[in-house]
Amino acid sequence: MTSRLEWITVDARDPRSLAEFWCGVLGYVVYGERGDAVEIGPDPEQPDEERLAELRDRPTVPSLTFVRVDDAKTGKNRLHFEITPIDGDQDAELARLLDLGATKTDVGQGDGRSWVVLADPEGNEFCLARSLAPGIFEI
């Protein structure tokens, strides 16, 4: 018997706004809002029984739930997302993410890294890794 990662919960001062940012980053859609929580994910049309069958068969892409908190983020994340472009190169994706509202940030990574450390609009760090797009070779 094992467990599967079904969703990730992120504290947010403005859950709806942060959910919209991450929808833009990941191509997700809003599943719904309940009280102070907003859930986003990749396939809103899949019935629960099909999703459960997939979860039993293999790991799947988790949804994200943004939950309202009153306090602002402080300090470096202990856990962060690593994202990778799938349709273009890293530079083009970096420009797109910055246009969505991400900012470059320094968590002590140093120069010359193959990834770029960014922060979402509420300061949560995440990394933009090399591209997986066909025909693009990045180290």
Short mmCIF file of C-alpha atoms in Angstrom, two decimals:
data_model
loop_
_atom_site.label_atom_id
_atom_site.label_comp_id
_atom_site.label_asym_id
_atom_site.label_seq_id
_atom_site.Cartn_x
_atom_site.Cartn_y
_atom_site.Cartn_z
CA MET A 1 0.00 0.00 0.00
CA THR A 2 1.27 3.48 -0.89
CA SER A 3 0.02 7.03 -0.94
CA ARG A 4 -0.08 9.51 -3.81
CA LEU A 5 0.47 13.24 -3.91
CA GLU A 6 -2.98 14.61 -4.74
CA TRP A 7 -2.62 18.37 -4.10
CA ILE A 8 -0.28 20.93 -2.60
CA THR A 9 -1.56 23.65 -0.28
CA VAL A 10 0.01 27.11 -0.40
CA ASP A 11 -0.65 29.83 2.19
CA ALA A 12 -1.55 33.14 0.56
CA ARG A 13 -2.59 36.62 1.54
CA ASP A 14 -4.68 36.83 -1.65
CA PRO A 15 -5.54 33.26 -2.73
CA ARG A 16 -7.46 34.21 -5.88
CA SER A 17 -4.68 36.45 -7.22
CA LEU A 18 -1.96 33.90 -6.48
CA ALA A 19 -4.07 31.13 -8.04
CA GLU A 20 -4.45 33.19 -11.20
CA PHE A 21 -0.67 33.73 -11.35
CA TRP A 22 0.00 29.99 -11.09
CA CYS A 23 -2.75 29.22 -13.64
CA GLY A 24 -0.81 31.42 -16.06
CA VAL A 25 2.50 29.72 -15.22
CA LEU A 26 1.25 26.13 -15.46
CA GLY A 27 -1.67 26.40 -17.88
CA TYR A 28 -4.03 25.27 -15.10
CA VAL A 29 -7.62 26.37 -14.59
CA VAL A 30 -9.52 27.24 -11.42
CA TYR A 31 -11.44 24.19 -10.18
CA GLY A 32 -13.36 26.19 -7.62
CA GLU A 33 -13.41 28.42 -4.56
CA ARG A 34 -14.67 27.48 -1.10
CA GLY A 35 -14.47 30.09 1.61
CA ASP A 36 -10.88 31.29 1.76
CA ALA A 37 -9.48 28.58 -0.54
CA VAL A 38 -8.99 28.43 -4.32
CA GLU A 39 -8.07 25.16 -6.05
CA ILE A 40 -6.43 24.97 -9.49
CA GLY A 41 -5.41 22.03 -11.63
CA PRO A 42 -4.93 20.58 -15.10
CA ASP A 43 -8.11 18.64 -16.01
CA PRO A 44 -11.35 19.87 -14.46
CA GLU A 45 -13.56 17.59 -16.57
CA GLN A 46 -12.18 14.27 -15.28
CA PRO A 47 -14.69 12.47 -13.02
CA ASP A 48 -13.51 11.62 -9.50
CA GLU A 49 -13.65 7.87 -10.15
CA GLU A 50 -11.30 8.22 -13.17
CA ARG A 51 -8.89 10.39 -11.16
CA LEU A 52 -8.91 7.85 -8.33
CA ALA A 53 -8.18 5.04 -10.81
CA GLU A 54 -5.22 7.03 -12.18
CA LEU A 55 -3.93 7.73 -8.66
CA ARG A 56 -4.05 4.02 -7.88
CA ASP A 57 -2.25 3.19 -11.13
CA ARG A 58 0.58 5.78 -11.05
CA PRO A 59 1.53 9.19 -9.69
CA THR A 60 -0.34 12.05 -11.37
CA VAL A 61 0.02 15.82 -11.59
CA PRO A 62 -1.19 17.38 -8.32
CA SER A 63 -3.60 20.26 -8.05
CA LEU A 64 -2.72 23.36 -6.01
CA THR A 65 -4.91 24.90 -3.32
CA PHE A 66 -4.29 28.45 -2.14
CA VAL A 67 -5.58 29.18 1.36
CA ARG A 68 -5.92 32.63 2.90
CA VAL A 69 -3.64 33.48 5.82
CA ASP A 70 -3.21 36.84 7.52
CA ASP A 71 0.56 36.80 7.89
CA ALA A 72 3.00 37.54 5.06
CA LYS A 73 5.67 35.06 4.00
CA THR A 74 8.96 35.45 5.86
CA GLY A 75 12.24 33.69 5.15
CA LYS A 76 13.28 31.26 2.45
CA ASN A 77 10.91 28.45 1.45
CA ARG A 78 11.72 25.01 2.86
CA LEU A 79 10.00 23.48 -0.17
CA HIS A 80 9.75 24.99 -3.63
CA PHE A 81 8.58 24.17 -7.16
CA GLU A 82 10.96 23.35 -9.99
CA ILE A 83 9.35 24.16 -13.34
CA THR A 84 10.65 23.52 -16.84
CA PRO A 85 9.64 24.94 -20.23
CA ILE A 86 8.11 22.41 -22.62
CA ASP A 87 7.38 24.56 -25.69
CA GLY A 88 10.37 26.91 -25.94
CA ASP A 89 13.73 27.80 -24.50
CA GLN A 90 14.49 28.94 -20.98
CA ASP A 91 15.02 32.59 -21.97
CA ALA A 92 11.61 32.86 -23.64
CA GLU A 93 9.94 31.20 -20.65
CA LEU A 94 11.76 33.52 -18.25
CA ALA A 95 10.45 36.55 -20.14
CA ARG A 96 6.90 35.09 -20.04
CA LEU A 97 7.07 34.42 -16.30
CA LEU A 98 8.38 37.91 -15.57
CA ASP A 99 5.48 39.33 -17.63
CA LEU A 100 3.05 37.28 -15.49
CA GLY A 101 4.43 38.90 -12.33
CA ALA A 102 7.34 36.72 -11.22
CA THR A 103 10.53 38.41 -10.04
CA LYS A 104 14.13 37.23 -10.03
CA THR A 105 15.39 36.56 -6.53
CA ASP A 106 18.58 35.51 -4.78
CA VAL A 107 18.55 32.72 -2.21
CA GLY A 108 22.32 32.29 -2.24
CA GLN A 109 22.44 30.20 -5.42
CA GLY A 110 25.50 31.99 -6.81
CA ASP A 111 26.35 32.79 -10.41
CA GLY A 112 26.58 30.47 -13.39
CA ARG A 113 23.70 28.15 -12.52
CA SER A 114 21.66 26.41 -15.20
CA TRP A 115 18.45 27.41 -13.42
CA VAL A 116 16.92 30.77 -12.54
CA VAL A 117 15.49 31.42 -9.08
CA LEU A 118 12.25 33.39 -9.18
CA ALA A 119 9.54 34.44 -6.73
CA ASP A 120 5.80 34.52 -7.31
CA PRO A 121 3.85 37.71 -6.49
CA GLU A 122 3.73 36.77 -2.77
CA GLY A 123 7.45 35.99 -2.57
CA ASN A 124 7.36 32.17 -2.77
CA GLU A 125 10.56 31.04 -4.46
CA PHE A 126 10.55 28.63 -7.40
CA CYS A 127 13.15 27.62 -9.97
CA LEU A 128 13.01 27.74 -13.75
CA ALA A 129 15.07 24.81 -14.98
CA ARG A 130 16.32 23.86 -18.45
CA SER A 131 13.90 23.38 -21.30
CA LEU A 132 12.47 20.00 -22.25
CA ALA A 133 11.18 21.29 -25.61
CA PRO A 134 12.12 19.07 -28.56
CA GLY A 135 15.16 20.36 -30.47
CA ILE A 136 16.37 22.62 -27.66
CA PHE A 137 19.58 21.55 -26.00
CA GLU A 138 20.36 23.32 -22.74
CA ILE A 139 22.79 22.27 -20.07
#
